PDB file of C-alpha atoms in Angstrom:
ATOM      1  CA  MET A   1     169.440 -70.980 -49.406  1.00 66.00           C
ATOM      2  CA  SER A   2     170.216 -68.888 -52.466  1.00 67.00           C
ATOM      3  CA  TYR A   3     170.032 -69.588 -56.174  1.00 67.00           C
ATOM      4  CA  SER A   4     172.938 -68.277 -58.220  1.00 74.00           C
ATOM      5  CA  LYS A   5     172.780 -69.941 -61.642  1.00 78.00           C
ATOM      6  CA  ARG A   6     173.694 -67.505 -64.415  1.00 86.00           C
ATOM      7  CA  ALA A   7     171.018 -66.618 -66.980  1.00 87.00           C
ATOM      8  CA  THR A   8     172.001 -67.323 -70.582  1.00 87.00           C
ATOM      9  CA  ARG A   9     170.157 -67.705 -73.866  1.00 88.00           C
ATOM     10  CA  ARG A  10     170.411 -71.489 -73.444  1.00 89.00           C
ATOM     11  CA  SER A  11     169.369 -71.256 -69.821  1.00 89.00           C
ATOM     12  CA  PRO A  12     166.956 -68.304 -69.530  1.00 93.00           C
ATOM     13  CA  LYS A  13     165.184 -67.446 -66.302  1.00 94.00           C
ATOM     14  CA  LEU A  14     161.483 -66.792 -65.814  1.00 95.00           C
ATOM     15  CA  VAL A  15     160.133 -63.605 -64.223  1.00 96.00           C
ATOM     16  CA  ILE A  16     156.412 -63.292 -63.511  1.00 96.00           C
ATOM     17  CA  PHE A  17     154.774 -60.135 -62.193  1.00 96.00           C
ATOM     18  CA  LEU A  18     151.313 -60.372 -60.603  1.00 96.00           C
ATOM     19  CA  ILE A  19     149.443 -57.068 -60.778  1.00 96.00           C
ATOM     20  CA  ASP A  20     146.357 -56.330 -58.693  1.00 96.00           C
ATOM     21  CA  GLU A  21     143.706 -54.863 -60.989  1.00 95.00           C
ATOM     22  CA  SER A  22     140.969 -54.614 -58.370  1.00 95.00           C
ATOM     23  CA  THR A  23     138.972 -51.459 -57.724  1.00 95.00           C
ATOM     24  CA  SER A  24     141.112 -50.646 -54.677  1.00 96.00           C
ATOM     25  CA  MET A  25     143.938 -49.826 -57.089  1.00 97.00           C
ATOM     26  CA  LEU A  26     141.970 -46.704 -58.087  1.00 97.00           C
ATOM     27  CA  GLU A  27     142.611 -45.288 -54.595  1.00 96.00           C
ATOM     28  CA  ASN A  28     145.393 -42.759 -54.306  1.00 96.00           C
ATOM     29  CA  SER A  29     148.852 -43.539 -53.044  1.00 92.00           C
ATOM     30  CA  GLY A  30     150.135 -40.060 -52.410  1.00 92.00           C
ATOM     31  CA  ALA A  31     149.158 -37.841 -55.327  1.00 95.00           C
ATOM     32  CA  GLU A  32     148.198 -40.531 -57.839  1.00 97.00           C
ATOM     33  CA  PRO A  33     146.219 -43.769 -58.067  1.00 98.00           C
ATOM     34  CA  LYS A  34     147.885 -46.959 -56.867  1.00 97.00           C
ATOM     35  CA  HIS A  35     147.591 -48.619 -60.280  1.00 97.00           C
ATOM     36  CA  VAL A  36     149.608 -45.787 -61.856  1.00 96.00           C
ATOM     37  CA  VAL A  37     152.349 -46.252 -59.242  1.00 97.00           C
ATOM     38  CA  VAL A  38     152.396 -50.040 -59.793  1.00 97.00           C
ATOM     39  CA  ASP A  39     152.367 -49.720 -63.595  1.00 96.00           C
ATOM     40  CA  ARG A  40     155.302 -47.305 -63.433  1.00 96.00           C
ATOM     41  CA  ALA A  41     157.263 -49.634 -61.117  1.00 97.00           C
ATOM     42  CA  VAL A  42     156.640 -52.717 -63.280  1.00 97.00           C
ATOM     43  CA  ASN A  43     157.425 -50.830 -66.500  1.00 96.00           C
ATOM     44  CA  SER A  44     160.641 -49.570 -64.909  1.00 96.00           C
ATOM     45  CA  ALA A  45     161.627 -53.086 -63.785  1.00 97.00           C
ATOM     46  CA  ILE A  46     160.980 -54.470 -67.283  1.00 97.00           C
ATOM     47  CA  GLU A  47     162.963 -51.616 -68.836  1.00 96.00           C
ATOM     48  CA  GLN A  48     165.866 -52.432 -66.490  1.00 97.00           C
ATOM     49  CA  LEU A  49     165.737 -56.075 -67.632  1.00 96.00           C
ATOM     50  CA  VAL A  50     165.725 -54.942 -71.278  1.00 96.00           C
ATOM     51  CA  THR A  51     168.690 -52.626 -70.639  1.00 96.00           C
ATOM     52  CA  VAL A  52     170.737 -55.288 -68.834  1.00 95.00           C
ATOM     53  CA  CYS A  53     170.042 -57.854 -71.583  1.00 95.00           C
ATOM     54  CA  ASN A  54     170.705 -55.458 -74.479  1.00 95.00           C
ATOM     55  CA  ARG A  55     173.760 -56.092 -76.642  1.00 94.00           C
ATOM     56  CA  ALA A  56     174.959 -54.607 -79.939  1.00 94.00           C
ATOM     57  CA  GLU A  57     172.867 -57.134 -81.896  1.00 93.00           C
ATOM     58  CA  GLY A  58     169.737 -56.475 -79.836  1.00 94.00           C
ATOM     59  CA  VAL A  59     168.009 -57.693 -76.695  1.00 96.00           C
ATOM     60  CA  ARG A  60     169.112 -61.191 -75.747  1.00 96.00           C
ATOM     61  CA  ASP A  61     166.617 -63.636 -74.339  1.00 96.00           C
ATOM     62  CA  PHE A  62     168.213 -64.261 -70.959  1.00 95.00           C
ATOM     63  CA  VAL A  63     164.747 -63.816 -69.453  1.00 95.00           C
ATOM     64  CA  GLU A  64     161.220 -64.894 -70.300  1.00 95.00           C
ATOM     65  CA  LEU A  65     158.598 -62.639 -68.845  1.00 95.00           C
ATOM     66  CA  GLY A  66     154.998 -62.958 -67.747  1.00 94.00           C
ATOM     67  CA  VAL A  67     152.724 -60.216 -66.415  1.00 95.00           C
ATOM     68  CA  VAL A  68     149.405 -61.397 -64.991  1.00 94.00           C
ATOM     69  CA  GLY A  69     146.700 -58.918 -64.102  1.00 94.00           C
ATOM     70  CA  TYR A  70     143.965 -60.051 -61.732  1.00 94.00           C
ATOM     71  CA  GLY A  71     140.646 -58.447 -60.878  1.00 93.00           C
ATOM     72  CA  GLY A  72     137.098 -58.665 -62.192  1.00 86.00           C
ATOM     73  CA  ARG A  73     133.531 -58.176 -61.110  1.00 83.00           C
ATOM     74  CA  ASP A  74     132.562 -61.826 -60.650  1.00 80.00           C
ATOM     75  CA  ARG A  75     134.000 -63.446 -57.513  1.00 75.00           C
ATOM     76  CA  ASP A  76     133.272 -66.934 -58.848  1.00 75.00           C
ATOM     77  CA  ASN A  77     134.818 -66.246 -62.249  1.00 78.00           C
ATOM     78  CA  PRO A  78     137.805 -63.908 -61.719  1.00 82.00           C
ATOM     79  CA  THR A  79     139.419 -62.068 -64.578  1.00 88.00           C
ATOM     80  CA  LEU A  80     142.996 -63.211 -65.100  1.00 89.00           C
ATOM     81  CA  ARG A  81     144.704 -61.747 -68.127  1.00 89.00           C
ATOM     82  CA  SER A  82     148.130 -61.326 -69.607  1.00 90.00           C
ATOM     83  CA  LEU A  83     149.137 -57.688 -69.563  1.00 90.00           C
ATOM     84  CA  LEU A  84     151.696 -58.379 -72.280  1.00 86.00           C
ATOM     85  CA  ASN A  85     150.514 -57.584 -75.751  1.00 75.00           C
ATOM     86  CA  THR A  86     151.508 -60.960 -77.217  1.00 71.00           C
ATOM     87  CA  ARG A  87     150.063 -61.699 -80.624  1.00 69.00           C
ATOM     88  CA  SER A  88     149.738 -65.373 -79.737  1.00 72.00           C
ATOM     89  CA  GLY A  89     147.914 -64.719 -76.476  1.00 74.00           C
ATOM     90  CA  ALA A  90     150.698 -66.517 -74.597  1.00 84.00           C
ATOM     91  CA  TRP A  91     151.102 -65.867 -70.881  1.00 90.00           C
ATOM     92  CA  THR A  92     154.886 -65.523 -71.170  1.00 93.00           C
ATOM     93  CA  ALA A  93     157.213 -64.182 -73.847  1.00 93.00           C
ATOM     94  CA  PRO A  94     160.957 -63.910 -74.471  1.00 94.00           C
ATOM     95  CA  LEU A  95     162.334 -60.545 -73.371  1.00 95.00           C
ATOM     96  CA  SER A  96     163.245 -59.520 -76.939  1.00 95.00           C
ATOM     97  CA  ALA A  97     159.584 -59.922 -77.953  1.00 93.00           C
ATOM     98  CA  VAL A  98     158.464 -57.924 -74.922  1.00 94.00           C
ATOM     99  CA  ALA A  99     160.917 -55.146 -75.841  1.00 94.00           C
ATOM    100  CA  GLU A 100     159.428 -54.981 -79.341  1.00 92.00           C
ATOM    101  CA  MET A 101     155.893 -54.648 -77.905  1.00 89.00           C
ATOM    102  CA  ALA A 102     156.662 -51.525 -75.890  1.00 90.00           C
ATOM    103  CA  SER A 103     154.970 -48.272 -76.675  1.00 91.00           C
ATOM    104  CA  VAL A 104     156.561 -44.945 -75.764  1.00 91.00           C
ATOM    105  CA  VAL A 105     154.660 -42.563 -73.514  1.00 90.00           C
ATOM    106  CA  ASP A 106     156.295 -39.358 -72.258  1.00 89.00           C
ATOM    107  CA  ASN A 107     159.675 -40.604 -73.542  1.00 90.00           C
ATOM    108  CA  LYS A 108     159.444 -43.772 -71.425  1.00 90.00           C
ATOM    109  CA  ALA A 109     158.904 -47.350 -72.535  1.00 90.00           C
ATOM    110  CA  GLN A 110     155.499 -48.662 -71.535  1.00 93.00           C
ATOM    111  CA  TYR A 111     155.075 -52.435 -71.496  1.00 94.00           C
ATOM    112  CA  VAL A 112     151.973 -52.852 -69.344  1.00 93.00           C
ATOM    113  CA  VAL A 113     148.865 -50.838 -68.505  1.00 93.00           C
ATOM    114  CA  SER A 114     146.527 -52.159 -65.835  1.00 94.00           C
ATOM    115  CA  ARG A 115     142.748 -51.646 -65.813  1.00 93.00           C
ATOM    116  CA  PRO A 116     141.414 -51.714 -62.243  1.00 95.00           C
ATOM    117  CA  GLU A 117     137.956 -53.190 -61.777  1.00 93.00           C
ATOM    118  CA  GLY A 118     136.177 -55.346 -59.233  1.00 92.00           C
ATOM    119  CA  TRP A 119     137.447 -57.856 -56.705  1.00 92.00           C
ATOM    120  CA  THR A 120     140.928 -59.058 -55.752  1.00 92.00           C
ATOM    121  CA  PRO A 121     141.266 -62.731 -56.808  1.00 91.00           C
ATOM    122  CA  MET A 122     144.843 -63.023 -55.577  1.00 93.00           C
ATOM    123  CA  GLY A 123     144.557 -66.752 -54.859  1.00 93.00           C
ATOM    124  CA  ALA A 124     143.525 -67.463 -58.447  1.00 92.00           C
ATOM    125  CA  ALA A 125     146.425 -65.357 -59.729  1.00 94.00           C
ATOM    126  CA  VAL A 126     148.958 -67.167 -57.539  1.00 95.00           C
ATOM    127  CA  ARG A 127     147.594 -70.561 -58.658  1.00 95.00           C
ATOM    128  CA  LEU A 128     147.895 -69.462 -62.289  1.00 94.00           C
ATOM    129  CA  ALA A 129     151.455 -68.278 -61.688  1.00 95.00           C
ATOM    130  CA  GLY A 130     152.254 -71.688 -60.190  1.00 96.00           C
ATOM    131  CA  ARG A 131     150.900 -73.419 -63.290  1.00 95.00           C
ATOM    132  CA  LEU A 132     152.870 -71.067 -65.543  1.00 94.00           C
ATOM    133  CA  VAL A 133     156.074 -71.830 -63.643  1.00 95.00           C
ATOM    134  CA  ASN A 134     155.430 -75.589 -63.756  1.00 94.00           C
ATOM    135  CA  ASP A 135     154.654 -75.484 -67.490  1.00 92.00           C
ATOM    136  CA  TRP A 136     157.746 -73.382 -68.148  1.00 92.00           C
ATOM    137  CA  LEU A 137     159.971 -75.752 -66.181  1.00 92.00           C
ATOM    138  CA  VAL A 138     159.052 -78.627 -68.505  1.00 91.00           C
ATOM    139  CA  GLY A 139     161.187 -77.053 -71.242  1.00 86.00           C
ATOM    140  CA  HIS A 140     163.796 -75.586 -68.900  1.00 84.00           C
ATOM    141  CA  GLU A 141     164.982 -78.380 -66.656  1.00 71.00           C
ATOM    142  CA  ASP A 142     167.989 -76.602 -65.165  1.00 65.00           C
TER     143      ASP A 142
END
């Protein structure tokens, strides 16, 4: 079964990235740490979304984006944080707002930077993502 509804400003789609920020992400994958590889891949994917949604008048909000980092030292109280630099502290943001938050490093847009530390609370991150999707669907019934 496939989903093929077109994304529009009236009917945006939600994209959520879950990024492992556990200590294991400090290990190398080839010549560099895993977290650097993942950050580059996620930043590239976000930049592709920004490029595809860019029009003469600016970035259109065909997509709302969330980036959840998960890690932390306390197994019973995992660290879940938004890796988007939203002023409101929101877990998700319209793509135009995300585009405005980008910094430029080595001539490339940088939207997220992970900070590896501690355990891997993947279950907590997936549960949070589920809640974010359910909350988002309340205002986006299609």
